[in-house]
Tab-separated table of C-alpha atoms and ligand atoms in Angstrom:
chain	number	residue	atom	x	y	z
H	777	MET	CA	-33.927	23.806	-11.363
H	778	THR	CA	-34.510	22.381	-7.877
H	779	VAL	CA	-32.625	22.696	-4.597
H	780	GLU	CA	-32.333	19.611	-2.396
H	781	ARG	CA	-31.507	20.604	1.176
H	782	ASN	CA	-29.827	18.719	4.012
H	783	VAL	CA	-28.316	15.991	1.863
H	784	VAL	CA	-25.744	13.710	3.548
H	785	CYS	CA	-22.209	13.755	2.127
H	786	THR	CA	-20.804	10.206	2.184
H	787	PHE	CA	-17.203	11.038	1.319
H	788	CYS	CA	-15.823	10.684	4.849
H	789	GLY	CA	-16.901	9.415	8.266
H	790	CYS	CA	-18.212	12.861	9.311
H	791	LEU	CA	-21.303	12.277	7.123
H	792	CYS	CA	-22.160	16.010	7.118
H	793	ASP	CA	-25.940	16.120	6.739
H	794	ASP	CA	-26.425	19.791	5.908
H	795	ILE	CA	-25.335	19.874	2.247
H	796	ASN	CA	-27.514	21.799	-0.239
H	797	LEU	CA	-27.496	20.661	-3.859
H	798	THR	CA	-28.838	22.568	-6.863
H	799	ILE	CA	-30.037	20.161	-9.551
H	800	GLU	CA	-30.655	20.965	-13.203
H	801	ASP	CA	-31.391	18.425	-15.976
H	802	ASP	CA	-30.575	15.576	-13.584
H	803	ARG	CA	-27.091	16.956	-12.900
H	804	ILE	CA	-25.733	18.544	-9.727
H	805	VAL	CA	-24.757	22.056	-10.791
H	806	LYS	CA	-24.099	23.656	-7.401
H	807	VAL	CA	-22.923	22.262	-4.056
H	808	GLU	CA	-23.203	24.369	-0.888
H	809	LYS	CA	-21.599	23.863	2.547
H	810	ALA	CA	-19.463	20.826	1.561
H	811	CYS	CA	-15.660	20.887	1.850
H	812	GLY	CA	-13.439	20.311	-1.222
H	813	ASN	CA	-13.648	16.514	-0.887
H	814	GLY	CA	-17.426	16.583	-0.576
H	815	ARG	CA	-17.795	18.975	-3.514
H	816	GLY	CA	-15.695	16.631	-5.649
H	817	LEU	CA	-17.968	13.715	-4.754
H	818	PHE	CA	-21.144	15.513	-5.857
H	819	GLU	CA	-19.893	17.685	-8.735
H	820	GLY	CA	-18.045	14.901	-10.502
H	821	TYR	CA	-20.907	12.436	-10.411
H	822	ASN	CA	-22.542	11.341	-13.654
H	823	PRO	CA	-25.675	9.207	-13.070
H	824	ASP	CA	-26.068	8.044	-16.690
H	825	PRO	CA	-26.521	4.311	-17.264
H	826	ILE	CA	-23.404	2.269	-18.096
H	827	MET	CA	-23.440	-1.286	-19.451
H	828	PRO	CA	-22.011	-4.063	-17.258
H	829	LYS	CA	-18.808	-5.650	-18.590
H	830	VAL	CA	-17.542	-9.218	-18.867
H	831	MET	CA	-13.815	-9.437	-19.706
H	832	GLY	CA	-13.904	-5.768	-20.686
H	833	ARG	CA	-16.767	-6.147	-23.178
H	834	ASP	CA	-20.200	-4.547	-22.726
H	835	THR	CA	-22.917	-7.063	-21.961
H	836	SER	CA	-26.427	-7.293	-20.551
H	837	PHE	CA	-27.119	-7.282	-16.813
H	838	GLN	CA	-28.424	-10.880	-17.013
H	839	GLU	CA	-25.270	-12.143	-18.788
H	840	ALA	CA	-23.029	-10.398	-16.263
H	841	VAL	CA	-24.998	-11.922	-13.349
H	842	LYS	CA	-24.770	-15.365	-14.961
H	843	GLU	CA	-20.987	-15.156	-15.394
H	844	ALA	CA	-20.391	-13.696	-11.912
H	845	SER	CA	-22.607	-16.386	-10.310
H	846	ARG	CA	-20.685	-19.106	-12.153
H	847	ILE	CA	-17.356	-17.703	-10.893
H	848	LEU	CA	-18.598	-17.467	-7.300
H	849	ARG	CA	-20.187	-20.912	-7.341
H	850	SER	CA	-17.113	-22.665	-8.797
H	851	ALA	CA	-14.562	-20.978	-6.467
H	852	ARG	CA	-13.030	-23.074	-3.684
H	853	TYR	CA	-11.853	-20.115	-1.601
H	854	PRO	CA	-13.861	-16.991	-2.509
H	855	LEU	CA	-12.947	-13.673	-0.915
H	856	ILE	CA	-15.353	-10.739	-0.525
H	857	TYR	CA	-13.830	-7.335	0.213
H	858	GLY	CA	-14.738	-3.648	0.441
H	859	LEU	CA	-18.091	-2.532	1.894
H	860	SER	CA	-17.099	0.820	3.362
H	861	SER	CA	-18.582	2.975	0.575
H	862	THR	CA	-21.968	1.364	0.227
H	863	SER	CA	-25.190	1.347	2.222
H	864	SER	CA	-25.753	-0.805	5.290
H	865	GLU	CA	-28.579	-2.553	3.423
H	866	ALA	CA	-26.027	-3.704	0.802
H	867	GLN	CA	-23.544	-4.646	3.528
H	868	ARG	CA	-26.177	-6.844	5.104
H	869	MET	CA	-26.860	-8.572	1.790
H	870	THR	CA	-23.117	-9.123	1.256
H	871	VAL	CA	-22.873	-11.075	4.505
H	872	GLN	CA	-25.801	-13.211	3.309
H	873	LEU	CA	-23.917	-13.945	0.060
H	874	ALA	CA	-20.683	-14.736	1.970
H	875	GLU	CA	-22.527	-17.265	4.102
H	876	LEU	CA	-24.145	-18.818	1.029
H	877	ILE	CA	-20.872	-19.413	-0.828
H	878	GLY	CA	-18.667	-20.091	2.235
H	879	ALA	CA	-16.491	-17.042	1.567
H	880	SER	CA	-14.108	-15.003	3.651
H	881	ILE	CA	-15.495	-11.501	4.077
H	882	ASP	CA	-13.384	-8.501	5.000
H	883	SER	CA	-13.846	-4.731	4.911
H	884	THR	CA	-11.437	-1.814	4.481
H	885	SER	CA	-11.338	-1.706	8.294
H	886	SER	CA	-8.599	-4.318	8.114
H	887	VAL	CA	-6.254	-1.751	6.523
H	888	CYS	CA	-7.238	1.228	8.707
H	889	HIS	CA	-8.955	0.780	12.089
H	890	GLY	CA	-8.880	-3.020	12.375
H	891	PRO	CA	-6.566	-2.691	15.415
H	892	THR	CA	-9.213	-0.425	16.987
H	893	GLY	CA	-11.768	-3.251	16.752
H	894	LEU	CA	-9.324	-5.652	18.415
H	895	ALA	CA	-8.584	-3.191	21.218
H	896	MET	CA	-12.266	-2.441	21.813
H	897	GLN	CA	-12.984	-6.152	22.175
H	898	ALA	CA	-10.257	-6.332	24.842
H	899	VAL	CA	-10.862	-3.097	26.776
H	900	GLY	CA	-14.344	-1.803	25.856
H	901	GLU	CA	-15.522	1.248	23.941
H	902	PRO	CA	-15.677	4.517	25.919
H	903	THR	CA	-17.690	6.263	23.219
H	904	CYS	CA	-19.990	9.262	22.839
H	905	THR	CA	-21.711	11.130	20.009
H	906	LEU	CA	-20.311	14.079	18.075
H	907	GLY	CA	-23.261	16.070	19.453
H	908	GLU	CA	-22.024	15.478	23.010
H	909	ILE	CA	-18.572	16.688	22.016
H	910	LYS	CA	-19.980	19.838	20.423
H	911	ASN	CA	-22.053	20.632	23.514
H	912	ARG	CA	-19.719	19.560	26.308
H	913	ALA	CA	-16.066	18.857	25.408
H	914	ASP	CA	-13.593	21.477	26.672
H	915	LEU	CA	-10.436	19.438	25.992
H	916	LEU	CA	-9.784	17.767	22.639
H	917	VAL	CA	-6.750	15.560	22.013
H	918	PHE	CA	-6.047	14.560	18.390
H	919	TRP	CA	-3.582	11.653	18.381
H	920	GLY	CA	-2.035	10.466	15.096
H	921	CYS	CA	-4.615	12.188	12.902
H	922	ASN	CA	-4.876	15.365	10.845
H	923	PRO	CA	-8.591	16.200	10.553
H	924	LEU	CA	-8.043	19.676	9.099
H	925	VAL	CA	-6.907	17.898	5.921
H	926	THR	CA	-8.619	14.495	6.003
H	927	HIS	CA	-12.011	15.438	7.538
H	928	SER	CA	-12.095	19.122	6.643
H	929	ARG	CA	-15.344	20.095	8.416
H	930	HIS	CA	-14.719	18.066	11.582
H	931	PHE	CA	-13.088	21.007	13.394
H	932	ALA	CA	-15.727	23.501	12.294
H	933	ARG	CA	-18.851	21.404	12.664
H	934	TYR	CA	-18.249	18.841	15.398
H	935	SER	CA	-15.197	19.417	17.553
H	936	ALA	CA	-12.968	22.483	18.001
H	937	MET	CA	-15.000	25.437	16.746
H	938	PRO	CA	-18.753	25.021	17.343
H	939	LYS	CA	-20.510	26.737	20.211
H	940	GLY	CA	-22.388	24.279	22.374
H	941	ARG	CA	-24.753	24.308	25.325
H	942	PHE	CA	-21.941	24.177	27.896
H	943	ILE	CA	-19.304	25.645	25.572
H	944	PRO	CA	-20.826	29.059	24.774
H	945	GLU	CA	-17.657	30.594	23.332
H	946	GLY	CA	-16.779	27.674	21.020
H	947	ARG	CA	-13.033	27.549	20.264
H	948	ARG	CA	-12.205	30.034	23.067
H	949	ASP	CA	-13.718	27.649	25.623
H	950	ARG	CA	-11.725	24.667	24.361
H	951	LYS	CA	-8.146	23.507	24.599
H	952	VAL	CA	-6.869	21.590	21.560
H	953	VAL	CA	-3.881	19.249	21.907
H	954	VAL	CA	-2.227	17.402	19.015
H	955	VAL	CA	0.133	14.436	19.410
H	956	ASP	CA	1.801	13.547	16.122
H	957	VAL	CA	5.150	12.714	14.554
H	958	ARG	CA	5.117	15.887	12.431
H	959	ARG	CA	3.706	19.387	12.690
H	960	SER	CA	0.593	18.812	10.556
H	961	GLU	CA	-1.999	21.447	9.626
H	962	THR	CA	-4.020	20.395	12.675
H	963	ALA	CA	-0.927	20.651	14.903
H	964	LYS	CA	-0.321	24.214	13.664
H	965	SER	CA	-3.766	25.260	14.894
H	966	ALA	CA	-3.467	23.504	18.287
H	967	ASP	CA	-2.898	25.129	21.692
H	968	MET	CA	-0.406	22.418	22.592
H	969	TYR	CA	1.602	20.234	20.211
H	970	LEU	CA	3.560	17.184	21.370
H	971	GLN	CA	5.993	15.872	18.770
H	972	ILE	CA	6.290	12.162	19.407
H	973	LYS	CA	9.029	9.888	18.024
H	974	GLN	CA	7.809	7.489	15.321
H	975	GLY	CA	6.603	4.201	16.848
H	976	CYS	CA	6.723	5.377	20.501
H	977	ASP	CA	2.976	5.919	21.070
H	978	PHE	CA	2.546	2.947	23.384
H	979	GLU	CA	5.341	4.100	25.740
H	980	VAL	CA	3.957	7.643	25.859
H	981	LEU	CA	0.417	6.416	26.563
H	982	LEU	CA	1.716	4.181	29.345
H	983	ALA	CA	3.678	7.077	30.869
H	984	LEU	CA	0.611	9.337	30.691
H	985	LYS	CA	-1.506	6.710	32.417
H	986	ALA	CA	1.109	6.410	35.194
H	987	LEU	CA	1.044	10.189	35.678
H	988	ILE	CA	-2.776	10.203	35.780
H	989	MET	CA	-2.553	7.506	38.481
H	990	GLY	CA	-0.303	9.802	40.521
H	991	ARG	CA	3.031	8.090	39.845
H	992	THR	CA	6.221	9.994	39.003
H	993	LEU	CA	8.454	9.304	36.011
H	994	ASP	CA	12.145	8.469	36.443
H	995	ALA	CA	12.890	9.280	32.786
H	996	VAL	CA	13.537	12.848	31.593
H	997	GLU	CA	11.703	12.140	28.346
H	998	VAL	CA	9.453	9.462	26.878
H	999	GLY	CA	9.113	8.943	23.125
H	1000	GLY	CA	10.780	12.299	22.435
H	1001	ILE	CA	8.427	14.231	24.770
H	1002	PRO	CA	9.950	15.835	27.909
H	1003	ALA	CA	8.547	14.445	31.180
H	1004	GLU	CA	7.403	17.908	32.340
H	1005	VAL	CA	5.337	18.335	29.143
H	1006	LEU	CA	3.677	14.960	29.754
H	1007	GLN	CA	3.015	16.039	33.352
H	1008	GLN	CA	1.406	19.239	32.060
H	1009	LEU	CA	-0.846	17.243	29.688
H	1010	ALA	CA	-1.797	14.844	32.515
H	1011	VAL	CA	-2.864	17.831	34.654
H	1012	GLU	CA	-4.912	19.265	31.740
H	1013	MET	CA	-6.603	15.895	31.227
H	1014	LYS	CA	-7.476	15.388	34.882
H	1015	SER	CA	-8.773	18.917	35.379
H	1016	CYS	CA	-10.964	19.316	32.280
H	1017	ARG	CA	-14.751	19.001	32.584
H	1018	TYR	CA	-15.198	16.771	29.525
H	1019	GLY	CA	-12.251	15.436	27.551
H	1020	MET	CA	-12.063	13.677	24.236
H	1021	ILE	CA	-9.364	11.733	22.387
H	1022	PHE	CA	-9.725	11.357	18.617
H	1023	PHE	CA	-7.192	8.906	17.209
H	1024	GLY	CA	-6.284	8.061	13.633
H	1025	MET	CA	-4.188	5.777	11.512
H	1026	GLY	CA	-1.038	7.422	12.863
H	1027	LEU	CA	-1.789	5.319	15.937
H	1028	THR	CA	-3.328	2.175	14.429
H	1029	MET	CA	-0.874	1.657	11.564
H	1030	THR	CA	2.395	2.190	13.413
H	1031	ASN	CA	4.414	-0.012	15.814
H	1032	GLY	CA	2.109	-1.421	18.465
H	1033	ARG	CA	-1.137	-1.091	16.463
H	1034	ASP	CA	-3.914	-2.557	18.651
H	1035	LEU	CA	-1.710	-2.197	21.743
H	1036	ASN	CA	-1.567	1.558	21.063
H	1037	VAL	CA	-5.362	1.721	20.902
H	1038	ARG	CA	-5.602	-0.371	24.064
H	1039	GLY	CA	-3.311	2.261	25.600
H	1040	VAL	CA	-5.745	5.039	24.593
H	1041	LEU	CA	-8.810	3.169	25.809
H	1042	SER	CA	-7.305	2.186	29.159
H	1043	LEU	CA	-6.027	5.754	29.630
H	1044	VAL	CA	-9.600	6.971	29.073
H	1045	ARG	CA	-10.871	4.404	31.569
H	1046	GLU	CA	-8.395	5.714	34.131
H	1047	LEU	CA	-9.344	9.334	33.404
H	1048	ASN	CA	-12.983	8.569	34.118
H	1049	ASP	CA	-12.021	8.148	37.784
H	1050	HIS	CA	-11.256	11.891	37.766
H	1051	THR	CA	-13.490	13.499	35.145
H	1052	ARG	CA	-15.579	12.607	32.075
H	1053	PHE	CA	-13.552	11.356	29.083
H	1054	SER	CA	-14.290	9.494	25.825
H	1055	ALA	CA	-12.397	8.316	22.739
H	1056	LEU	CA	-13.390	7.942	19.103
H	1057	PRO	CA	-11.517	6.669	16.044
H	1058	MET	CA	-11.382	9.066	13.091
H	1059	ARG	CA	-13.070	6.865	10.481
H	1060	GLY	CA	-12.195	7.532	6.862
H	1061	HIS	CA	-14.692	6.112	4.369
H	1062	GLY	CA	-18.320	7.255	4.550
H	1063	ASN	CA	-19.830	4.012	5.854
H	1064	VAL	CA	-16.866	2.054	7.174
H	1065	THR	CA	-18.433	2.343	10.644
H	1066	GLY	CA	-21.580	0.747	9.166
H	1067	ALA	CA	-19.491	-2.135	7.770
H	1068	ASP	CA	-18.174	-2.857	11.282
H	1069	GLN	CA	-21.648	-2.526	12.811
H	1070	VAL	CA	-23.457	-4.725	10.283
H	1071	MET	CA	-20.802	-7.437	10.324
H	1072	SER	CA	-20.741	-7.401	14.124
H	1073	TRP	CA	-24.525	-7.924	14.343
H	1074	LEU	CA	-24.611	-10.627	11.725
H	1075	CYS	CA	-21.321	-12.519	12.211
H	1076	GLY	CA	-20.340	-11.458	15.726
H	1077	TYR	CA	-17.088	-9.920	14.417
H	1078	PRO	CA	-16.358	-6.615	12.658
H	1079	PHE	CA	-14.056	-7.833	9.823
H	1080	ALA	CA	-11.855	-10.784	8.745
H	1081	VAL	CA	-14.619	-13.419	8.963
H	1082	ASN	CA	-14.528	-16.821	7.288
H	1083	TYR	CA	-17.656	-18.854	6.440
H	1084	SER	CA	-15.980	-21.890	4.833
H	1085	ARG	CA	-17.266	-24.186	7.609
H	1086	GLY	CA	-20.786	-22.753	7.422
H	1087	TYR	CA	-20.443	-20.641	10.571
H	1088	PRO	CA	-18.448	-17.436	11.159
H	1089	ARG	CA	-14.824	-17.726	12.286
H	1090	TYR	CA	-12.736	-14.667	13.131
H	1091	GLY	CA	-9.143	-14.404	11.992
H	1092	PRO	CA	-7.394	-11.024	11.597
H	1093	GLY	CA	-4.068	-11.816	9.916
H	1094	GLU	CA	-5.521	-15.004	8.466
H	1095	TYR	CA	-8.887	-14.110	6.887
H	1096	THR	CA	-7.986	-10.481	6.136
H	1097	ALA	CA	-8.004	-9.698	2.410
H	1098	VAL	CA	-4.330	-8.714	2.068
H	1099	ASP	CA	-3.227	-11.920	3.824
H	1100	LEU	CA	-5.490	-14.189	1.766
H	1101	LEU	CA	-4.200	-12.614	-1.443
H	1102	CYS	CA	-0.522	-12.594	-0.436
H	1103	SER	CA	-0.712	-16.260	0.622
H	1104	GLY	CA	-2.319	-17.100	-2.732
H	1105	GLU	CA	-5.264	-18.856	-1.029
H	1106	ALA	CA	-8.127	-16.793	-2.479
H	1107	ASP	CA	-9.149	-18.129	-5.897
H	1108	CYS	CA	-11.770	-15.494	-6.708
H	1109	MET	CA	-12.577	-12.047	-5.336
H	1110	LEU	CA	-15.751	-9.995	-5.162
H	1111	VAL	CA	-15.029	-6.312	-4.519
H	1112	ILE	CA	-17.822	-3.990	-3.422
H	1113	ALA	CA	-17.285	-0.219	-3.658
H	1114	SER	CA	-13.559	-0.313	-3.060
H	1115	ASP	CA	-10.346	-0.168	-5.077
H	1116	PRO	CA	-7.822	-2.679	-3.704
H	1117	ALA	CA	-5.907	-2.774	-7.015
H	1118	ALA	CA	-4.940	0.855	-6.358
H	1119	HIS	CA	-4.198	0.547	-2.638
H	1120	PHE	CA	-3.108	-2.968	-1.685
H	1121	PRO	CA	0.559	-4.016	-1.473
H	1122	ALA	CA	2.173	-5.257	-4.689
H	1123	PRO	CA	2.148	-9.031	-3.830
H	1124	ALA	CA	-1.605	-8.862	-3.108
H	1125	VAL	CA	-2.306	-7.000	-6.367
H	1126	LYS	CA	-0.097	-9.498	-8.241
H	1127	HIS	CA	-2.282	-12.359	-7.010
H	1128	MET	CA	-5.475	-10.419	-7.852
H	1129	LYS	CA	-4.299	-10.392	-11.475
H	1130	THR	CA	-4.210	-14.195	-11.531
H	1131	ILE	CA	-7.752	-14.834	-10.246
H	1132	PRO	CA	-11.216	-13.811	-11.472
H	1133	VAL	CA	-12.320	-10.539	-9.876
H	1134	ILE	CA	-15.918	-9.281	-9.803
H	1135	ALA	CA	-16.317	-5.561	-9.111
H	1136	ILE	CA	-19.454	-3.691	-8.024
H	1137	ASP	CA	-18.742	0.035	-8.045
H	1138	PRO	CA	-20.333	3.312	-9.214
H	1139	ALA	CA	-16.935	4.395	-10.606
H	1140	GLU	CA	-14.778	2.439	-13.031
H	1141	SER	CA	-11.843	2.203	-10.616
H	1142	LEU	CA	-8.537	0.460	-11.334
H	1143	THR	CA	-10.026	-2.711	-9.788
H	1144	ALA	CA	-13.173	-2.421	-11.944
H	1145	ALA	CA	-11.119	-1.753	-15.100
H	1146	GLY	CA	-9.203	-5.021	-14.648
H	1147	ALA	CA	-12.155	-7.096	-13.378
H	1148	SER	CA	-13.507	-10.218	-15.108
H	1149	VAL	CA	-17.033	-8.915	-14.422
H	1150	TYR	CA	-17.870	-5.286	-13.652
H	1151	PHE	CA	-21.275	-3.989	-12.481
H	1152	PRO	CA	-21.592	-0.172	-12.643
H	1153	THR	CA	-24.029	0.780	-9.894
H	1154	ALA	CA	-25.778	3.823	-8.458
H	1155	MET	CA	-23.982	5.872	-5.780
H	1156	TYR	CA	-25.439	5.628	-2.282
H	1157	GLY	CA	-26.538	9.047	-1.070
H	1158	ILE	CA	-26.701	10.551	-4.593
H	1159	ASP	CA	-28.965	8.415	-6.790
H	1160	CYS	CA	-29.631	5.613	-4.316
H	1161	GLU	CA	-31.192	5.760	-0.851
H	1162	GLY	CA	-29.921	3.783	2.103
H	1163	THR	CA	-28.473	3.977	5.602
H	1164	ALA	CA	-24.961	4.933	6.709
H	1165	TYR	CA	-23.277	5.166	10.124
H	1166	ARG	CA	-21.373	8.283	11.114
H	1167	MET	CA	-17.975	7.813	12.800
H	1168	ASP	CA	-19.655	8.001	16.237
H	1169	GLY	CA	-22.060	5.146	15.377
H	1170	VAL	CA	-25.120	7.339	14.709
H	1171	ALA	CA	-27.170	5.928	11.801
H	1172	LEU	CA	-28.303	8.446	9.166
H	1173	ARG	CA	-30.821	7.950	6.397
H	1174	LEU	CA	-29.421	8.865	2.975
H	1175	LYS	CA	-31.521	10.695	0.398
H	1176	ALA	CA	-31.308	10.157	-3.345
H	1177	PRO	CA	-31.437	13.660	-4.865
H	1178	LEU	CA	-30.882	12.335	-8.420
H	1179	LYS	CA	-33.088	9.881	-10.296
H	1180	ARG	CA	-31.624	6.372	-10.350
H	1181	LYS	CA	-30.759	4.979	-13.803
H	1182	ARG	CA	-28.406	2.158	-12.741
H	1183	PRO	CA	-28.999	-0.816	-10.445
H	1184	SER	CA	-28.164	-0.318	-6.767
H	1185	ASP	CA	-25.488	-2.439	-5.024
H	1186	GLU	CA	-28.343	-4.215	-3.240
H	1187	GLU	CA	-30.025	-5.151	-6.522
H	1188	VAL	CA	-26.794	-6.597	-7.936
H	1189	LEU	CA	-26.143	-8.554	-4.733
H	1190	GLN	CA	-29.708	-9.877	-4.678
H	1191	ALA	CA	-29.304	-11.010	-8.309
H	1192	LEU	CA	-26.012	-12.724	-7.418
H	1193	ILE	CA	-27.607	-14.521	-4.463
H	1194	GLU	CA	-30.365	-15.825	-6.732
H	1195	GLY	CA	-27.842	-16.611	-9.504
H	1196	VAL	CA	-25.593	-18.619	-7.162
H	1197	LYS	CA	-28.589	-20.524	-5.784
H	1198	SER	CA	-29.692	-21.499	-9.289
H	1199	CYS	CA	-26.188	-22.480	-10.561
W	1898	SF4	FE1	-18.159	15.447	3.159
W	1898	SF4	FE2	-16.397	14.768	5.050
W	1898	SF4	FE3	-16.243	17.161	3.856
W	1898	SF4	FE4	-18.254	16.631	5.558
W	1898	SF4	S1	-16.065	16.743	6.065
W	1898	SF4	S2	-18.438	17.636	3.555
W	1898	SF4	S3	-18.613	14.428	5.108
W	1898	SF4	S4	-15.949	15.159	2.895
């Protein structure tokens, strides 16, 4: 029996790097410090080899590569999607493959924080690390997110609870504000909860910015929030020493989308005339931040990139996976570590069923089960090393506490690149 210490959990964007795993007979038998989601990731993992499949039948790795390369090479409009639950090394190789076959490449960002990318390109990114927040932030605003449920250790490890260099009393030295349409678990533990009307975030952000700039509001309420409560929040924001806004899909996937995020970012810009303030998106998948980073370095854009003309073109709404499937344009799809068949809208899934799909995934997901070619791979951070980016953009090296018995995503992608070249 061995104990592997300080392993990184890749379930969510927190990438907690203090997990202890007890390993016996190449199985994880005990998980310490992880939350329920993290425990499920490690405890349920079986590293045993699985045969690749072509049309549901077991086959050799070489045969599967040959068939997948043929599909990719013969497609006129290939689509590559996923990337948020794999290593940055594999993400990098995926962009190389997209360029080679002239594909559209898109990540799960397009269905979560895509609007954040658009807003950051327009306004800028007033960012900071989670370490800065732990050590300095005395005001935390959670807007349209519920970290106590979705990122269970965020409160305890990075934001509300920890004691920091300039926050010696931890939670007692911090004020927590939640803005949400319903009283979530996070809202119940906040010092101040603002119940906002569905779809009114942009108006409320604009009103807050006006108050920060010293204007007065004519209205008695904005977006369901009384003017005096907004005034109180504006005073709290201006008078804190170090403020932070975390925002989630409650802001990016409601009316206004990127305009809402622009509202947050320009509010933060305004606040920096008075005090120190930053904003961070609450990223869901373990390495979705890495997908944005790697695609930005290599293509110049974080998602929704098309290589059909040999150079990268950016087109959210046009080259995003859901749009290419709903319009019926994509004629083959390569899915890496994602399960669009379980999460995409029905018209997109309907089109997926009519085209060849190649899936690369450690788990036999719904997408993998229905794929023309399926490559079972090792799981990054469990039996495969690599790099992942935490939600604040800090890169962490992932260990491989279990022995690898399956190919990594990188190895499959490398084989596909060589296979396509030789077709
Ligand atoms: Fe894993 Fe996220 Fe839980 Fe941390 S908060 S242990 S990264 S699931």
